[in-house]
mmCIF file of C-alpha atoms in Angstrom:
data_model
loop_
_atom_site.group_PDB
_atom_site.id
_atom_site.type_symbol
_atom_site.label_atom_id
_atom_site.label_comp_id
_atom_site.label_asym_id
_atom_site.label_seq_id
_atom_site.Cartn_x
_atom_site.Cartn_y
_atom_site.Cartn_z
ATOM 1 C CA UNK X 26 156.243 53.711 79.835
ATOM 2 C CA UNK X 27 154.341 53.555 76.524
ATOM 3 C CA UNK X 28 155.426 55.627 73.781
ATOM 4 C CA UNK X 29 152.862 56.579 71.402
ATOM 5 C CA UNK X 30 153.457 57.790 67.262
ATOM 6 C CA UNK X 31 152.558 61.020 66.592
ATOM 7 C CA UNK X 32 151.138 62.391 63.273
ATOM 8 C CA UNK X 33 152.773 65.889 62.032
ATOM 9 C CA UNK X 34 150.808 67.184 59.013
ATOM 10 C CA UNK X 35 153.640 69.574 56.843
ATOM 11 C CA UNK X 36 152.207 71.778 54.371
ATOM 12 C CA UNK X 37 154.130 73.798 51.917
ATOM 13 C CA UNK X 38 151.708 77.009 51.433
ATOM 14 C CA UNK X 39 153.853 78.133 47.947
ATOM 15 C CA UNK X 40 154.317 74.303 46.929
ATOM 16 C CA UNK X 41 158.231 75.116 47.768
ATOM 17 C CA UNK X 42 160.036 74.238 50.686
ATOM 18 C CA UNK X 43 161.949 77.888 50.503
ATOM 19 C CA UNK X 44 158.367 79.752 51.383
ATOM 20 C CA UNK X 45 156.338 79.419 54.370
ATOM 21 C CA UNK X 46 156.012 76.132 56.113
ATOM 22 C CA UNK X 47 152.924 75.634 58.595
ATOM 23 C CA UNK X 48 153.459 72.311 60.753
ATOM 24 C CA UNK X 49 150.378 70.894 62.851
ATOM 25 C CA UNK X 50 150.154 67.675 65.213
ATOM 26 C CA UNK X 51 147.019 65.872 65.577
ATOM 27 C CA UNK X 52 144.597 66.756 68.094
ATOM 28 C CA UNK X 53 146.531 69.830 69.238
ATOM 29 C CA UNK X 54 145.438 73.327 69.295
ATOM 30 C CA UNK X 55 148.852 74.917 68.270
ATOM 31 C CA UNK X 56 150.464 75.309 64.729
ATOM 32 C CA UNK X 57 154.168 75.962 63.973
ATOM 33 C CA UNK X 58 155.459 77.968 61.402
ATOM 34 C CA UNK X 59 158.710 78.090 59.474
ATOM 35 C CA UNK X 60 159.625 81.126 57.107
ATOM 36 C CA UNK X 61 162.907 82.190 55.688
ATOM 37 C CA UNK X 62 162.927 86.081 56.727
ATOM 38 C CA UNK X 63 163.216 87.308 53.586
ATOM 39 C CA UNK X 64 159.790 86.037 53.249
ATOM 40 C CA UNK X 65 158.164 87.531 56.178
ATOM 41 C CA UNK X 66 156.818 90.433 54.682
ATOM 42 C CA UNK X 67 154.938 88.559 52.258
ATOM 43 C CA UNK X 68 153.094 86.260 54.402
ATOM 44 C CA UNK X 69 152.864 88.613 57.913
ATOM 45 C CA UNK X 70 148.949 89.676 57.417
ATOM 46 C CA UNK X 71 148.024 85.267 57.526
ATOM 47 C CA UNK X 72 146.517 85.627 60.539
ATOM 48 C CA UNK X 73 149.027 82.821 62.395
ATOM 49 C CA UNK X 74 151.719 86.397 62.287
ATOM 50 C CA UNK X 75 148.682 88.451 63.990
ATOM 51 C CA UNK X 76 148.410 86.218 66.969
ATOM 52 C CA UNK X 77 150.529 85.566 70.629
ATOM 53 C CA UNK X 78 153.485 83.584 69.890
ATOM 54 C CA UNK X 79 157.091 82.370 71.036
ATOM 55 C CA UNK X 80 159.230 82.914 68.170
ATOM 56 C CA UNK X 81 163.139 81.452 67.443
ATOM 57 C CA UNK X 82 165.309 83.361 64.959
ATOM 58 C CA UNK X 83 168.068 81.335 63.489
ATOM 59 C CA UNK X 84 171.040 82.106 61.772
ATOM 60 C CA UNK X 85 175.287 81.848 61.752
ATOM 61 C CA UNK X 86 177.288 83.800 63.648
ATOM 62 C CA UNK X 87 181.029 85.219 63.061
ATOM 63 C CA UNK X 88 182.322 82.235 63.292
ATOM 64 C CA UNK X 89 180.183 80.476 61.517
ATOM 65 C CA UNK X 90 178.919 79.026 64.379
ATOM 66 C CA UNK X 91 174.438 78.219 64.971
ATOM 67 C CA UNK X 92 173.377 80.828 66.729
ATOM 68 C CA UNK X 93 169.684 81.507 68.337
ATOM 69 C CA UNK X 94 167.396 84.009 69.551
ATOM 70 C CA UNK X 95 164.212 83.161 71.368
ATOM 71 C CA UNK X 96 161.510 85.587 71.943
ATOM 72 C CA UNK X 97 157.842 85.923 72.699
ATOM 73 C CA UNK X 98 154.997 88.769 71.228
ATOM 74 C CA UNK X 99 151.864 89.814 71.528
ATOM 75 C CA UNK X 100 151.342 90.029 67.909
ATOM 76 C CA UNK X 101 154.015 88.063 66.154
ATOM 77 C CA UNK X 102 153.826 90.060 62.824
ATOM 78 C CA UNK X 103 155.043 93.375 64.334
ATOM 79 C CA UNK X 104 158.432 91.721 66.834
ATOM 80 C CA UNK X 105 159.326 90.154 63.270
ATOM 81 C CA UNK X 106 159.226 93.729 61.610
ATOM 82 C CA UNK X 107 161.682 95.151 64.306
ATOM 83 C CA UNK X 108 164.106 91.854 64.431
ATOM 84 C CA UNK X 109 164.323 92.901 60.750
ATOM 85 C CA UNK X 110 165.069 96.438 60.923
ATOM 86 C CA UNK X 111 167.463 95.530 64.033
ATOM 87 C CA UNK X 112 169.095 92.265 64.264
ATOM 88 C CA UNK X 113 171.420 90.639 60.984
ATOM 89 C CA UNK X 114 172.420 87.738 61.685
ATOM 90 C CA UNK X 115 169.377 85.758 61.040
ATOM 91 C CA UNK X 116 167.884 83.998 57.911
ATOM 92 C CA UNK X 117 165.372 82.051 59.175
ATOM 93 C CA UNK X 118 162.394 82.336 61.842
ATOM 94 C CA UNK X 119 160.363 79.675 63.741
ATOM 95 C CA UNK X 120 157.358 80.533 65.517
ATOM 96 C CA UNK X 121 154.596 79.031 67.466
ATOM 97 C CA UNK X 122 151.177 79.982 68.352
ATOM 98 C CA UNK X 123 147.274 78.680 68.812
ATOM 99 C CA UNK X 124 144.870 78.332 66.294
ATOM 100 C CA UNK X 125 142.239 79.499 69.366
ATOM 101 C CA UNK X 126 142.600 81.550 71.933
ATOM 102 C CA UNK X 127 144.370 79.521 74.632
ATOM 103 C CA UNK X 128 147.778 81.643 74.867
ATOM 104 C CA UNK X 129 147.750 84.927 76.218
ATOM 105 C CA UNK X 130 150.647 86.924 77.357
ATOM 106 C CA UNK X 131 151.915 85.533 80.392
ATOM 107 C CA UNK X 132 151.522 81.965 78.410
ATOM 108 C CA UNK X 133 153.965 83.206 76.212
ATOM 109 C CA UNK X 134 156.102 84.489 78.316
ATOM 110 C CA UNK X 135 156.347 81.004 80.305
ATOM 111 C CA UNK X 136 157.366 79.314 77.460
ATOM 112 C CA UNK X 137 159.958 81.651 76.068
ATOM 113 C CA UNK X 138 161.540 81.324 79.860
ATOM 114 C CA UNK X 139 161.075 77.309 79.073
ATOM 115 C CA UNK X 140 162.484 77.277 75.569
ATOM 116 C CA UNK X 141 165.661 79.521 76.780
ATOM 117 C CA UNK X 142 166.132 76.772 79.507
ATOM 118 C CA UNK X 143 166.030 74.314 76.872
ATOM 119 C CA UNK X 144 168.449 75.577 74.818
ATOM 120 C CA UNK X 145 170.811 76.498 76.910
ATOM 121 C CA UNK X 146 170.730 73.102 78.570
ATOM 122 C CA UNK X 147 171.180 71.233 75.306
ATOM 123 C CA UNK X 148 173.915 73.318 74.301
ATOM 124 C CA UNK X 149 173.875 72.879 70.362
ATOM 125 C CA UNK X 150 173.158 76.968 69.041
ATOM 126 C CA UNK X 151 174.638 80.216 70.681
ATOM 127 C CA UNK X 152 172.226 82.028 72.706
ATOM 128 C CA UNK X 153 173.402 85.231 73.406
ATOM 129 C CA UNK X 154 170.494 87.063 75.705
ATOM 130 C CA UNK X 155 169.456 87.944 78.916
ATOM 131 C CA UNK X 156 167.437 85.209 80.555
ATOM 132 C CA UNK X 157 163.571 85.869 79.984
ATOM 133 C CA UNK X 158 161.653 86.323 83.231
ATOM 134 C CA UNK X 159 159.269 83.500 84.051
ATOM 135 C CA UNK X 160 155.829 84.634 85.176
ATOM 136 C CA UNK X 161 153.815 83.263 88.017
ATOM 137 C CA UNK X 162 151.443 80.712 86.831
ATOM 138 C CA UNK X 163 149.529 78.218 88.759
ATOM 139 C CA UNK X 164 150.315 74.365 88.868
ATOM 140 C CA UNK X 165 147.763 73.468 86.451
ATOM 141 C CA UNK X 166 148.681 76.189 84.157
ATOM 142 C CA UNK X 167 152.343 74.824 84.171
ATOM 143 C CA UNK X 168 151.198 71.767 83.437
ATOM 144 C CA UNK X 169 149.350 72.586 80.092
ATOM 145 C CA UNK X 170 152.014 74.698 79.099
ATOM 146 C CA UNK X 171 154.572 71.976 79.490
ATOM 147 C CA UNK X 172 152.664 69.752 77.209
ATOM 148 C CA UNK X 173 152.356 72.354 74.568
ATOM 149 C CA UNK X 174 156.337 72.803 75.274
ATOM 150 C CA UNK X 175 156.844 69.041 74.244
ATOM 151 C CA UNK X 176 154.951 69.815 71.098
ATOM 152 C CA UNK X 177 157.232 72.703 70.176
ATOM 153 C CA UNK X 178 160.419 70.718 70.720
ATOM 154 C CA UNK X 179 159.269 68.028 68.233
ATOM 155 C CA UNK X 180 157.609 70.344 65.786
ATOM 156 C CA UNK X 181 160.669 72.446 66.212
ATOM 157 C CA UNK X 182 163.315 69.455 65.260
ATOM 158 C CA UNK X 183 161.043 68.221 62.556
ATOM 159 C CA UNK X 184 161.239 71.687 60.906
ATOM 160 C CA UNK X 185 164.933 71.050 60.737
ATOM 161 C CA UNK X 186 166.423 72.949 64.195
ATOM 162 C CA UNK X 187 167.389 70.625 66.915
ATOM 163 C CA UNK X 188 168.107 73.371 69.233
ATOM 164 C CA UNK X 189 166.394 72.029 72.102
ATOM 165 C CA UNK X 190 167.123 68.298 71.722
ATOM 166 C CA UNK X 191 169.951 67.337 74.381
ATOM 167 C CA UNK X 192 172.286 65.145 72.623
ATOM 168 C CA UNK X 193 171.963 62.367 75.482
ATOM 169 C CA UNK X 194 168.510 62.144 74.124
ATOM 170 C CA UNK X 195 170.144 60.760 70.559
ATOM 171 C CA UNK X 196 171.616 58.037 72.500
ATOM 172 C CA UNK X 197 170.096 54.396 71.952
ATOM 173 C CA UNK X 198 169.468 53.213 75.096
ATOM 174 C CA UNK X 199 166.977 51.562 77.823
ATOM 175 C CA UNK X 200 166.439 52.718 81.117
ATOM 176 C CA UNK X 201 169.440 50.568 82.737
ATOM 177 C CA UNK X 202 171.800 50.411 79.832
ATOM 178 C CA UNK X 203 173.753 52.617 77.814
ATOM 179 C CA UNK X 204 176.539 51.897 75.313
ATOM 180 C CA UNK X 205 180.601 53.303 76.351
ATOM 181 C CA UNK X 206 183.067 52.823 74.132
ATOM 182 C CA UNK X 207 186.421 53.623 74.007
ATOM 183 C CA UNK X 208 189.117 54.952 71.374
ATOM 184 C CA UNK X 209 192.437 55.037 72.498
ATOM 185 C CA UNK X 210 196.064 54.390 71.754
ATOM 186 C CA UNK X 211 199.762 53.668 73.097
ATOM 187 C CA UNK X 212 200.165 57.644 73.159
ATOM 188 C CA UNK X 213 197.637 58.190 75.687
ATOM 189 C CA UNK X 214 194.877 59.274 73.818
ATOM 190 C CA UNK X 215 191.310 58.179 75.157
ATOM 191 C CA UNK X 216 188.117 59.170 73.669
ATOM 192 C CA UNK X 217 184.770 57.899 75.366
ATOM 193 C CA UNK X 218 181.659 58.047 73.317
ATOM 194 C CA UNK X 219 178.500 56.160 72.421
ATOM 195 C CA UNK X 220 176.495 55.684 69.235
ATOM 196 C CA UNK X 221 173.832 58.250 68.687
ATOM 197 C CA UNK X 222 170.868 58.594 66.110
ATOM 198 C CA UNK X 223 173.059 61.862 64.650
ATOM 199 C CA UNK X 224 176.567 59.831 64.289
ATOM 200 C CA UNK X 225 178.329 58.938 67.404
ATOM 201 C CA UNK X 226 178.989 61.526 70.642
ATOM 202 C CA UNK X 227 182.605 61.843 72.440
ATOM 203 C CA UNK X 228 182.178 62.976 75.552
ATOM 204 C CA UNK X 229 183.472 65.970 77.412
ATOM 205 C CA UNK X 230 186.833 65.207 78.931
ATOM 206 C CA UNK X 231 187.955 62.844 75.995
ATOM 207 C CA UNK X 232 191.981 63.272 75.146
ATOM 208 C CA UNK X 233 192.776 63.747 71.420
ATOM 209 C CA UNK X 234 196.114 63.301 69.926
ATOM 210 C CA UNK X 235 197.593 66.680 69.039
ATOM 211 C CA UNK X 236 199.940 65.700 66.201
ATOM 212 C CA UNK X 237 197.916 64.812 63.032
ATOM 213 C CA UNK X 238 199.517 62.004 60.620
ATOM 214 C CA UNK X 239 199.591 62.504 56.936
ATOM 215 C CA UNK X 240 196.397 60.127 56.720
ATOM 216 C CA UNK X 241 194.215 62.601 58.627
ATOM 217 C CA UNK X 242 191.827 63.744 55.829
ATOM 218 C CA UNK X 243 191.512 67.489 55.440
ATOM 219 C CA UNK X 244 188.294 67.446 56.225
ATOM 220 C CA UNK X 245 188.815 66.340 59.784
ATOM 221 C CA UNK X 246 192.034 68.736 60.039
ATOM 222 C CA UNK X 247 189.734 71.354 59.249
ATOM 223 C CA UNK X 248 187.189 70.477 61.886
ATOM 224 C CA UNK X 249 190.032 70.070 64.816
ATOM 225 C CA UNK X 250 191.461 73.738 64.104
ATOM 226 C CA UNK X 251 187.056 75.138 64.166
ATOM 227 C CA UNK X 252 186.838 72.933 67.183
ATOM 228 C CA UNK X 253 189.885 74.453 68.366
ATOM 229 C CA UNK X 254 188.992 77.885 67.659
ATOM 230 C CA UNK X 255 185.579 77.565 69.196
ATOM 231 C CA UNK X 256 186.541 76.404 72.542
ATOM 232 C CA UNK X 257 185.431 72.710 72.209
ATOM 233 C CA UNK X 258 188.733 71.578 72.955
ATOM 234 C CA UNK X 259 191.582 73.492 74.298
ATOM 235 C CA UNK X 260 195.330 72.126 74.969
ATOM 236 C CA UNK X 261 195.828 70.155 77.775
ATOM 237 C CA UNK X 262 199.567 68.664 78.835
ATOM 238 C CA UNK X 263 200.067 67.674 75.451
ATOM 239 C CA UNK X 264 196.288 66.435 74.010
ATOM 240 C CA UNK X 265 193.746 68.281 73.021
ATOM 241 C CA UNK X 266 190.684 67.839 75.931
ATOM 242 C CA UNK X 267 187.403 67.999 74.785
ATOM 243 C CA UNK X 268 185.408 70.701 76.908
ATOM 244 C CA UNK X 269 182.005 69.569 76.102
ATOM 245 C CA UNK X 270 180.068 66.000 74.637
ATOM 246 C CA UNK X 271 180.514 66.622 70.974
ATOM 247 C CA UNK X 272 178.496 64.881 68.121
ATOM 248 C CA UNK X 273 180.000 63.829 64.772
ATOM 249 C CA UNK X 274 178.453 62.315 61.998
ATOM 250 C CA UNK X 275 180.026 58.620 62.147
ATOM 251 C CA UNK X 276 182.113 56.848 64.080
ATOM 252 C CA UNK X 277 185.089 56.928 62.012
ATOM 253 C CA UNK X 278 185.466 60.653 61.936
ATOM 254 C CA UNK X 279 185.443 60.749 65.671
ATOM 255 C CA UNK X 280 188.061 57.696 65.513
ATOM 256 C CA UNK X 281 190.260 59.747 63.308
ATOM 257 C CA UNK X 282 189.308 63.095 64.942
ATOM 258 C CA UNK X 283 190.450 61.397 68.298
ATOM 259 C CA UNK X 284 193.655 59.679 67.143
ATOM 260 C CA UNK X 285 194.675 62.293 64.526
ATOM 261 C CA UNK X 286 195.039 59.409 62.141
ATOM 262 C CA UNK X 287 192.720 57.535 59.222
ATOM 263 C CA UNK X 288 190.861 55.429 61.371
ATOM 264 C CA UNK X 289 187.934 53.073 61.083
ATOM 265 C CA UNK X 290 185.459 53.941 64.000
ATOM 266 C CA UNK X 291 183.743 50.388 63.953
ATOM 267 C CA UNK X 292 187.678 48.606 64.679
ATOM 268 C CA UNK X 293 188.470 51.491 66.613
ATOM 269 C CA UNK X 294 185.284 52.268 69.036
ATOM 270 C CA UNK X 295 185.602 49.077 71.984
ATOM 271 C CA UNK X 296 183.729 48.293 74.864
ATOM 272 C CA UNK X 297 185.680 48.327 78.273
ATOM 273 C CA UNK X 298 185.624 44.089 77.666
ATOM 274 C CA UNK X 299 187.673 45.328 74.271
ATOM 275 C CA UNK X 300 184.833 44.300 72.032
ATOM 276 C CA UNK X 301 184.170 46.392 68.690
ATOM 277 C CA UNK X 302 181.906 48.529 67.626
ATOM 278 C CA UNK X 303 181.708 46.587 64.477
ATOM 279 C CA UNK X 304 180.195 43.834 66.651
ATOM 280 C CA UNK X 305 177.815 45.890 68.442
ATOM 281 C CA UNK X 306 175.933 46.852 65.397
ATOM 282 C CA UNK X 307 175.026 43.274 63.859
#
């Protein structure tokens, strides 16, 4: 299959990148926005916040954890006004819309329904809602609206959110190969993982040695007990299991995250033949 470059056009309407953001791809009808919400009252009468629109709040949660709430309007301007007045935890709010008149309400509502689906699925922010109902649309209809989709998702990760990006699709890899490594020791630790375009991914299921040496940075013991707390791993006959593919930002923290020890990922990371990482990425 062909992939073809896209061209994003970013423009900063205040000259700062802590205003509004409008992002546009070429040759499509739809424009994304990005404004921090305390912000929103100064820009909602543009006419982008007077139009249909699926919208993504972002923001922490109590645990300091990215959290999500995806939502569709009518007229963007006025769901932004009540999300103020009723919901906290946000800072920030995506939304996308038309610049004609190709969405209407049921489009809207398809693509909240998709976006929910994508999230949830690429399990990277908290999305605590009831699942939106998806109208009835007609093939063709579907079809259009999953090609604007696909421009959301990138528009959405260029503006800095990931949230629908699955983190298989960070992986390097062809259509018949991808990269497993191993991390393991005498103890019976055993990490599996693969390089990815964020740092490298251990996968769900990987055993991590519970007892950290006095090499283990703090930064890494401070990331096993959040990981802990969270739910990402849990105790497990001695090891703490990983409960989900988890992403961290090199190889050598997951090395030392997985063998509780200072730990160079490139020495430690081997193929099942037992060759290294370090190898791998000449």
């Amino acid at each position: 299959m062909n992939i073809f470059g896209k061209t994003i056009r970013l423009f900063l309407v205040d000259g700062t990148p802590n205003g509004l953001t409008t992002a546009e791809l070429s040759n499509w009808t739809g424009i994304g926005i990005k404004v921090p919400r305390i912000k929103v009252r100064e820009y909602n009468n543009r006419p982008e916040f007077r139009k249909p629109g699926v919208y993504i709040l972002i923001g922490k949660g109590d645990n300091n954890e990215d959290v999500a709430y995806i939502g569709e309007a009518e007229v963007i301007a006025d769901r932004l006004a009540h999300h103020i007045a009723n919901r906290d935890f946000w800072n920030e709010v995506l939304f996308f819309g038309s610049k004609d008149q190709y969405l209407n309400k049921a489009g809207v509502k398809y693509l909240e329904n998709r976006l929910y689906e994508l999230a949830i699925n690429a399990g990277r922010y908290s999305i605590n809602q009831n699942i939106p109902t998806r109208p009835e649309l007609s093939e063709a209809e579907q079809a259009e609206l999953e090609e604007f989709l696909s421009n959301i998702k990138i528009l959405t990760a260029t503006l800095g959110h990931k949230i629908f990006e699955s983190l298989d699709e960070t992986i390097d890899q062809d259509e018949t190969n991808q990269l497993i490594l191993f991390c393991k020791n005498g103890a019976g630790a055993c990490g599996k993982g693969s390089p990815s375009t964020e740092g490298f991914i251990v996968y769900k299921d990987s055993l991590l040695m519970m007892t950290e040496q006095p090499s283990l940075s703090d930064g890494i013991v401070s990331d096993r007990r959040k990981m802990l707390s969270e739910g990402i791993i849990e105790i497990e006959n001695g090891f703490y299991k990983l409960t989900k593919d988890y992403i961290f930002t090199s190889s050598s923290r997951a090395a030392a995250a997985t063998l509780a020890r200072s730990a160079s990922g490139p020495l430690e990371w081997k193929t099942e033949e037992g060759i290294q990482l370090k190898y791998l990425e000449i």
